[in-house]
Short mmCIF file of C-alpha atoms and ligand atoms in Angstrom, two decimals:
data_model
loop_
_atom_site.label_atom_id
_atom_site.label_comp_id
_atom_site.label_asym_id
_atom_site.label_seq_id
_atom_site.Cartn_x
_atom_site.Cartn_y
_atom_site.Cartn_z
CA UNK A 1 0.00 0.00 0.00
CA UNK A 2 1.44 3.42 -0.93
CA UNK A 3 2.06 6.00 1.80
CA UNK A 4 -0.73 8.19 0.42
CA UNK A 5 -3.26 5.33 0.42
CA UNK A 6 -2.20 4.27 3.92
CA UNK A 7 -2.63 7.78 5.28
CA UNK A 8 -5.97 8.13 3.53
CA UNK A 9 -7.13 4.81 4.92
CA UNK A 10 -6.00 5.65 8.46
CA UNK A 11 -7.66 9.04 8.31
CA UNK A 12 -10.89 7.48 7.24
CA UNK A 13 -10.66 4.43 9.48
CA UNK A 14 -10.82 2.11 6.48
CA UNK A 15 -7.84 -0.12 5.77
CA UNK A 16 -8.69 -1.22 2.28
CA UNK A 17 -11.52 0.35 0.33
CA UNK A 18 -11.14 4.06 -0.32
CA UNK A 19 -14.01 6.38 0.40
CA UNK A 20 -15.78 7.90 -2.55
CA UNK A 21 -17.38 11.32 -2.31
CA UNK A 22 -19.07 10.98 1.05
CA UNK A 23 -16.95 11.14 4.20
CA UNK A 24 -19.78 9.54 6.19
CA UNK A 25 -19.56 6.20 4.36
CA UNK A 26 -17.29 4.00 2.31
CA UNK A 27 -18.41 2.65 -1.04
CA UNK A 28 -17.45 0.39 -3.92
CA UNK A 29 -18.66 2.22 -7.00
CA UNK A 30 -15.64 1.75 -9.30
CA UNK A 31 -12.43 -0.24 -9.70
CA UNK A 32 -10.67 2.94 -10.85
CA UNK A 33 -9.69 4.29 -7.37
CA UNK A 34 -8.61 0.93 -5.94
CA UNK A 35 -4.90 0.22 -5.50
CA UNK A 36 -3.42 -3.18 -6.37
CA UNK A 37 -3.03 -3.75 -2.62
CA UNK A 38 -6.72 -3.05 -2.02
CA UNK A 39 -7.77 -5.34 -4.87
CA UNK A 40 -5.50 -8.14 -3.62
CA UNK A 41 -6.83 -7.78 -0.09
CA UNK A 42 -10.40 -8.18 -1.37
CA UNK A 43 -9.34 -11.16 -3.52
CA UNK A 44 -7.53 -12.80 -0.61
CA UNK A 45 -10.63 -12.54 1.54
CA UNK A 46 -12.79 -13.78 -1.36
CA UNK A 47 -10.45 -16.76 -1.86
CA UNK A 48 -10.71 -17.61 1.84
CA UNK A 49 -14.53 -17.53 1.63
CA UNK A 50 -14.43 -19.58 -1.59
CA UNK A 51 -12.26 -22.28 0.04
CA UNK A 52 -14.58 -22.47 3.02
CA UNK A 53 -17.70 -22.74 0.83
CA UNK A 54 -16.06 -25.43 -1.33
CA UNK A 55 -15.01 -27.44 1.72
CA UNK A 56 -18.45 -27.13 3.30
CA UNK A 57 -16.95 -25.15 6.20
CA UNK A 58 -18.87 -22.43 7.99
CA UNK A 59 -18.06 -18.85 6.97
CA UNK A 60 -19.51 -17.66 10.27
CA UNK A 61 -22.25 -15.07 10.28
CA UNK A 62 -20.22 -11.92 10.93
CA UNK A 63 -22.93 -9.61 9.62
CA UNK A 64 -25.81 -10.88 11.74
CA UNK A 65 -28.15 -7.96 12.39
CA UNK A 66 -26.99 -5.98 9.33
CA UNK A 67 -29.57 -5.04 6.70
CA UNK A 68 -28.83 -4.85 2.98
CA UNK A 69 -31.11 -3.06 0.51
CA UNK A 70 -30.97 -4.19 -3.13
CA UNK A 71 -32.33 -2.03 -5.96
CA UNK A 72 -31.94 -3.35 -9.50
CA UNK A 73 -33.30 -0.88 -12.06
CA UNK A 74 -32.05 -3.22 -14.82
CA UNK A 75 -32.56 -6.97 -15.26
CA UNK A 76 -30.11 -9.38 -13.65
CA UNK A 77 -29.80 -13.08 -12.92
CA UNK A 78 -26.22 -13.68 -11.74
CA UNK A 79 -25.41 -10.43 -9.94
CA UNK A 80 -28.63 -10.12 -7.97
CA UNK A 81 -28.78 -13.79 -6.98
CA UNK A 82 -25.14 -13.95 -5.92
CA UNK A 83 -25.32 -10.71 -3.92
CA UNK A 84 -28.34 -12.15 -2.12
CA UNK A 85 -26.50 -15.43 -1.46
CA UNK A 86 -23.46 -13.49 -0.27
CA UNK A 87 -25.51 -11.39 2.15
CA UNK A 88 -27.28 -14.46 3.54
CA UNK A 89 -24.00 -16.44 3.87
CA UNK A 90 -22.69 -13.58 6.03
CA UNK A 91 -25.81 -13.55 8.18
CA UNK A 92 -27.18 -10.22 6.91
CA UNK A 93 -30.85 -9.59 6.13
CA UNK A 94 -31.65 -9.02 2.45
CA UNK A 95 -34.34 -6.63 1.17
CA UNK A 96 -35.06 -6.54 -2.54
CA UNK A 97 -37.93 -4.56 -4.07
CA UNK A 98 -39.72 -4.84 -7.38
CA UNK A 99 -38.59 -1.51 -8.81
CA UNK A 100 -40.32 -2.20 -12.16
CA UNK A 101 -43.63 -1.53 -10.39
CA UNK A 102 -42.53 1.28 -8.07
CA UNK A 103 -43.52 4.95 -7.97
CA UNK A 104 -40.54 5.78 -10.23
CA UNK A 105 -43.14 5.34 -12.97
CA UNK A 106 -45.21 8.16 -11.43
CA UNK A 107 -42.37 10.65 -11.71
CA UNK A 108 -40.63 10.19 -8.36
CA UNK A 109 -36.91 10.95 -8.65
CA UNK A 110 -34.40 8.16 -8.22
CA UNK A 111 -32.97 9.82 -5.12
CA UNK A 112 -36.42 10.19 -3.53
CA UNK A 113 -37.12 6.51 -4.25
CA UNK A 114 -33.83 5.46 -2.65
CA UNK A 115 -34.38 7.70 0.37
CA UNK A 116 -37.97 6.46 0.75
CA UNK A 117 -36.96 2.79 0.72
CA UNK A 118 -34.01 3.52 2.99
CA UNK A 119 -36.40 5.15 5.48
CA UNK A 120 -38.39 1.91 5.53
CA UNK A 121 -35.52 -0.61 5.56
CA UNK A 122 -32.87 1.37 7.53
CA UNK A 123 -30.11 -0.35 5.52
CA UNK A 124 -26.47 -0.78 6.47
CA UNK A 125 -25.62 -0.95 2.73
CA UNK A 126 -27.24 -0.43 -0.67
CA UNK A 127 -26.57 -2.52 -3.76
CA UNK A 128 -27.72 -0.75 -6.92
CA UNK A 129 -27.79 -1.43 -10.67
CA UNK A 130 -28.91 1.31 -13.04
CA UNK A 131 -28.81 1.98 -16.78
CA UNK A 132 -27.32 5.48 -16.27
CA UNK A 133 -23.54 5.65 -15.80
CA UNK A 134 -22.61 7.41 -12.56
CA UNK A 135 -25.80 6.58 -10.64
CA UNK A 136 -24.03 4.74 -7.74
CA UNK A 137 -21.64 7.67 -7.22
CA UNK A 138 -24.58 10.10 -7.32
CA UNK A 139 -26.49 8.11 -4.70
CA UNK A 140 -23.33 7.64 -2.61
CA UNK A 141 -22.94 11.41 -2.40
CA UNK A 142 -26.39 11.71 -0.80
CA UNK A 143 -26.65 8.83 1.68
CA UNK A 144 -24.89 7.84 4.88
CA UNK A 145 -24.50 4.09 4.22
CA UNK A 146 -22.13 2.21 1.87
CA UNK A 147 -23.18 1.93 -1.78
CA UNK A 148 -22.07 -0.98 -3.95
CA UNK A 149 -22.29 -0.67 -7.71
CA UNK A 150 -23.90 -3.74 -9.31
CA UNK A 151 -23.42 -2.27 -12.82
CA UNK A 152 -24.03 1.28 -14.07
CA UNK A 153 -24.63 1.92 -17.76
CA UNK A 154 -21.43 1.62 -19.77
CA UNK A 155 -19.29 2.74 -16.84
CA UNK A 156 -18.30 -0.06 -14.45
CA UNK A 157 -19.28 -3.41 -12.97
CA UNK A 158 -16.65 -3.65 -10.23
CA UNK A 159 -17.80 -6.85 -8.53
CA UNK A 160 -17.85 -8.65 -11.91
CA UNK A 161 -14.19 -7.71 -12.41
CA UNK A 162 -13.38 -8.90 -8.87
CA UNK A 163 -15.09 -12.26 -9.40
CA UNK A 164 -13.35 -12.58 -12.78
CA UNK A 165 -9.99 -11.90 -11.13
CA UNK A 166 -10.75 -14.45 -8.42
CA UNK A 167 -11.62 -16.98 -11.13
CA UNK A 168 -8.40 -16.28 -13.05
CA UNK A 169 -6.31 -16.55 -9.87
CA UNK A 170 -7.92 -19.87 -9.04
CA UNK A 171 -7.59 -21.11 -12.64
CA UNK A 172 -4.05 -19.91 -13.39
CA UNK A 173 -2.52 -19.32 -9.95
CA UNK A 174 -1.77 -15.62 -10.55
CA UNK A 175 -2.75 -12.67 -12.73
CA UNK A 176 0.57 -10.83 -13.12
CA UNK A 177 2.33 -11.84 -16.33
CA UNK A 178 -0.74 -13.31 -18.03
CA UNK A 179 -1.96 -12.11 -21.42
CA UNK A 180 -5.72 -11.72 -21.40
CA UNK A 181 -7.89 -11.06 -24.46
CA UNK A 182 -11.19 -9.23 -23.94
CA UNK A 183 -13.24 -9.76 -27.09
CA UNK A 184 -16.41 -8.35 -28.59
CA UNK A 185 -18.53 -5.33 -27.71
CA UNK A 186 -15.85 -3.34 -25.88
CA UNK A 187 -17.57 -0.02 -26.60
CA UNK A 188 -20.70 -0.73 -24.55
CA UNK A 189 -19.30 -3.07 -21.90
CA UNK A 190 -18.95 -2.00 -18.27
CA UNK A 191 -17.46 -5.46 -17.65
CA UNK A 192 -14.67 -4.74 -20.15
CA UNK A 193 -13.96 -1.36 -18.60
CA UNK A 194 -13.72 -2.68 -15.02
CA UNK A 195 -11.61 -5.62 -16.18
CA UNK A 196 -9.20 -3.44 -18.17
CA UNK A 197 -8.64 -1.34 -15.05
CA UNK A 198 -8.31 -4.25 -12.65
CA UNK A 199 -6.27 -6.67 -14.76
CA UNK A 200 -3.67 -4.10 -15.81
CA UNK A 201 -3.40 -2.89 -12.20
CA UNK A 202 -2.55 -6.46 -11.17
CA UNK A 203 0.12 -6.76 -13.86
CA UNK A 204 -1.62 -8.55 -16.74
CA UNK A 205 -1.19 -7.62 -20.40
CA UNK A 206 -4.59 -6.96 -21.98
CA UNK A 207 -5.54 -7.34 -25.64
CA UNK A 208 -8.90 -5.91 -26.67
CA UNK A 209 -10.40 -7.36 -29.82
CA UNK A 210 -13.46 -5.81 -31.47
CA UNK A 211 -14.88 -4.79 -34.82
CA UNK A 212 -14.12 -1.11 -35.46
CA UNK A 213 -17.76 -0.15 -34.74
CA UNK A 214 -17.55 -1.72 -31.27
CA UNK A 215 -14.09 -0.40 -30.32
CA UNK A 216 -14.28 2.74 -28.12
CA UNK A 217 -12.38 5.87 -29.15
CA UNK A 218 -10.46 5.82 -25.89
CA UNK A 219 -9.62 3.08 -23.41
CA UNK A 220 -9.50 3.63 -19.63
CA UNK A 221 -5.81 2.74 -19.37
CA UNK A 222 -2.84 3.13 -21.74
CA UNK A 223 -0.74 0.16 -22.84
CA UNK A 224 -3.68 -1.96 -23.94
CA UNK A 225 -3.12 -3.59 -27.33
CA UNK A 226 -6.04 -3.11 -29.72
CA UNK A 227 -6.93 -5.57 -32.49
CA UNK A 228 -9.77 -5.69 -34.97
CA UNK A 229 -9.43 -9.40 -35.73
CA UNK A 230 -9.44 -12.49 -33.49
CA UNK A 231 -6.72 -13.99 -35.68
CA UNK A 232 -4.36 -11.11 -34.80
CA UNK A 233 -5.34 -10.68 -31.14
CA UNK A 234 -5.60 -14.25 -29.79
CA UNK A 235 -2.04 -15.63 -30.31
CA UNK A 236 -0.15 -15.77 -27.00
CA UNK A 237 -3.24 -15.31 -24.82
CA UNK A 238 -3.70 -17.27 -21.55
CA UNK A 239 -7.33 -16.21 -21.09
CA UNK A 240 -9.97 -15.43 -23.71
CA UNK A 241 -12.78 -13.38 -22.18
CA UNK A 242 -15.80 -13.05 -24.47
CA UNK A 243 -18.42 -10.30 -24.04
CA UNK A 244 -22.13 -10.07 -24.65
CA UNK A 245 -23.31 -7.92 -27.56
CA UNK A 246 -25.07 -5.12 -25.65
CA UNK A 247 -27.82 -4.58 -28.20
CA UNK A 248 -29.82 -2.45 -25.77
CA UNK A 249 -27.01 0.13 -25.88
CA UNK A 250 -25.98 0.03 -29.56
CA UNK A 251 -27.24 1.48 -32.80
CA UNK A 252 -28.88 -1.11 -35.04
CA UNK A 253 -26.15 -0.75 -37.64
CA UNK A 254 -23.22 -1.52 -35.30
CA UNK A 255 -23.01 -5.14 -36.50
CA UNK A 256 -24.11 -6.41 -39.91
CA UNK A 257 -25.93 -9.53 -38.63
CA UNK A 258 -25.51 -11.99 -35.78
CA UNK A 259 -24.38 -14.76 -38.12
CA UNK A 260 -21.78 -12.49 -39.78
CA UNK A 261 -20.61 -11.38 -36.34
CA UNK A 262 -20.21 -15.02 -35.26
CA UNK A 263 -18.25 -15.79 -38.44
CA UNK A 264 -15.72 -13.04 -37.68
CA UNK A 265 -15.74 -12.71 -33.88
CA UNK A 266 -17.49 -15.78 -32.42
CA UNK A 267 -15.25 -18.02 -30.30
CA UNK A 268 -15.06 -21.48 -31.85
CA UNK A 269 -12.67 -24.31 -30.93
CA UNK A 270 -10.71 -23.47 -34.10
CA UNK A 271 -10.27 -19.86 -32.99
CA UNK A 272 -9.47 -20.86 -29.40
CA UNK A 273 -6.60 -22.93 -30.85
CA UNK A 274 -4.96 -19.63 -31.89
CA UNK A 275 -4.43 -18.78 -28.19
CA UNK A 276 -2.03 -20.70 -25.92
CA UNK A 277 -2.72 -24.47 -25.79
CA UNK A 278 -3.89 -24.18 -22.17
CA UNK A 279 -5.87 -20.96 -22.66
CA UNK A 280 -9.07 -20.76 -20.61
CA UNK A 281 -12.37 -19.21 -21.69
CA UNK A 282 -14.54 -16.75 -19.80
CA UNK A 283 -17.83 -14.93 -20.39
CA UNK A 284 -19.59 -12.74 -17.80
CA UNK A 285 -22.99 -13.81 -19.09
CA UNK A 286 -25.69 -13.71 -20.08
CA UNK A 287 -24.18 -15.28 -23.20
CA UNK A 288 -25.68 -15.48 -26.65
CA UNK A 289 -24.76 -18.90 -27.96
CA UNK A 290 -23.81 -19.11 -31.64
CA UNK A 291 -23.45 -15.31 -31.67
CA UNK A 292 -20.55 -14.67 -29.27
CA UNK A 293 -19.49 -18.23 -28.45
CA UNK A 294 -19.97 -21.74 -29.82
CA UNK A 295 -21.71 -24.35 -27.66
CA UNK A 296 -18.70 -26.67 -27.50
CA UNK A 297 -16.47 -23.84 -26.23
CA UNK A 298 -19.00 -22.53 -23.69
CA UNK A 299 -19.63 -26.03 -22.32
CA UNK A 300 -16.05 -27.34 -22.59
CA UNK A 301 -15.34 -29.38 -19.43
CA UNK A 302 -11.75 -28.15 -18.94
CA UNK A 303 -11.33 -24.97 -21.00
CA UNK A 304 -14.48 -23.06 -19.99
CA UNK A 305 -14.52 -21.16 -16.68
CA UNK A 306 -17.98 -19.71 -17.27
CA UNK A 307 -19.87 -21.53 -14.52
CA UNK A 308 -16.89 -21.14 -12.17
CA UNK A 309 -17.23 -17.37 -12.70
CA UNK A 310 -20.85 -17.58 -11.58
CA UNK A 311 -19.93 -19.67 -8.53
CA UNK A 312 -17.12 -17.26 -7.58
CA UNK A 313 -19.57 -14.37 -7.65
CA UNK A 314 -20.76 -15.36 -4.17
CA UNK A 315 -17.39 -15.30 -2.30
CA UNK A 316 -16.23 -12.23 -4.26
CA UNK A 317 -19.36 -10.33 -3.23
CA UNK A 318 -19.11 -11.67 0.33
CA UNK A 319 -15.63 -10.16 0.53
CA UNK A 320 -16.82 -6.76 -0.70
CA UNK A 321 -19.81 -6.66 1.66
CA UNK A 322 -17.67 -7.89 4.55
CA UNK A 323 -15.03 -5.18 3.97
CA UNK A 324 -17.55 -2.38 3.68
CA UNK A 325 -19.74 -3.36 6.62
CA UNK A 326 -17.23 -4.79 9.06
CA UNK A 327 -14.03 -2.77 8.75
N1 LIG B 401 -22.70 -10.64 -15.54
C1 LIG B 401 -23.85 -10.07 -15.14
O1 LIG B 401 -23.87 -8.92 -14.68
O2 LIG B 401 -24.95 -10.87 -15.28
P1 LIG B 401 -26.44 -10.44 -14.85
O3 LIG B 401 -26.87 -9.34 -15.78
O4 LIG B 401 -27.26 -11.71 -15.02
O5 LIG B 401 -26.41 -9.97 -13.43
#
C-alpha cells in the first residue's frame, strides 16, 4: 500500500476500500480508485470464503443484524442472486424490491425513491444497478450508508471484475504476467472497462479485440493492445474473455448480422486454438450462444470457466460486503 493510500485509509478508518465522495460512508462504486493492494486484499478474503464454501466449512455469520437493501433498475440473474446469497452467507438480512412496479413510474426521482426505501428498511448498505452511468456515485454522495455498484450503464461493474480476477487466480494461480484477451462489444461493456482497469493494475497484459464499430475511441488505461481481428489478437493469450453484444445500448447498424458477427468474432474451438494451448475461456454472461461463443467452447469441461465465474460471484461479493460493513 502506498504512503498516500495508507494515510488516507488511516484518516478514514478504512484499511482497504477508499471512500468515494461521502466522508460519512465507504463505497465500492468503481475499480478505478482501488490500488493493487486493495484489490489483492479483497481477492484474498474472497479466496478464503471460496475455500470455506467449497469445503463445506462455515463462513460464520459476521454480519448478523446488518440489513442490505438491493435495488436493480435493470434486469439481472447472476449479480442479484449472488449478492443475495453473499448477504445471507454472512448472516445479513436481504431486502429486494420490485422496482419495475414502483412509484418511479409516477415521476418520483431516483434519489427520492432510494431515500424512501431507505427510510423503511434502515439499511447498512445499498446494492444498486442502473442503466445510467454514474448513478451509484450520485447516490453515494447523498446517503450515509455504503453503496455498492452492481453495474451502471457503460461505466463499471466492479464486482464482476473482482469475481473474474478471483476466477483467473484460481484457474491460473496468478494474474501478473498473463496475457488476457477481452473480445467483442468493448464499446458498450462495463465489464470490459472494469476488467481493463483491474487486470492491468494487477500486472496482466490486456488485448482488446473488437470490430471497429464496437471499439471505443479511448480506453480507460494506456498500454492496452487493440486488435480488430481475433486472428491477430488471440495468439499468446492465456485467457480469452468473451463479451455479450449489448444490443440495448448500440445502434442497429453496429453489427451487420448476428451470423456475420459469429463468423468473424465468435469463439469457436478453431479460434481458441490460436491462443495458448492451455488458454481458458470466460464470459460474464448472459451469453448469446452461436453469436458470441460456440456451444462446445461454452460447455467445454476443462477450458471453460464460465460456470466457475458464476460460482465465484458469491465469495467475491461476500468479501466486498464484509469489507464495507465490518471494517
Ligand atoms: N454478468 C452479469 O452482470 O450478469 P447479470 O446481468 O445476469 O447480473
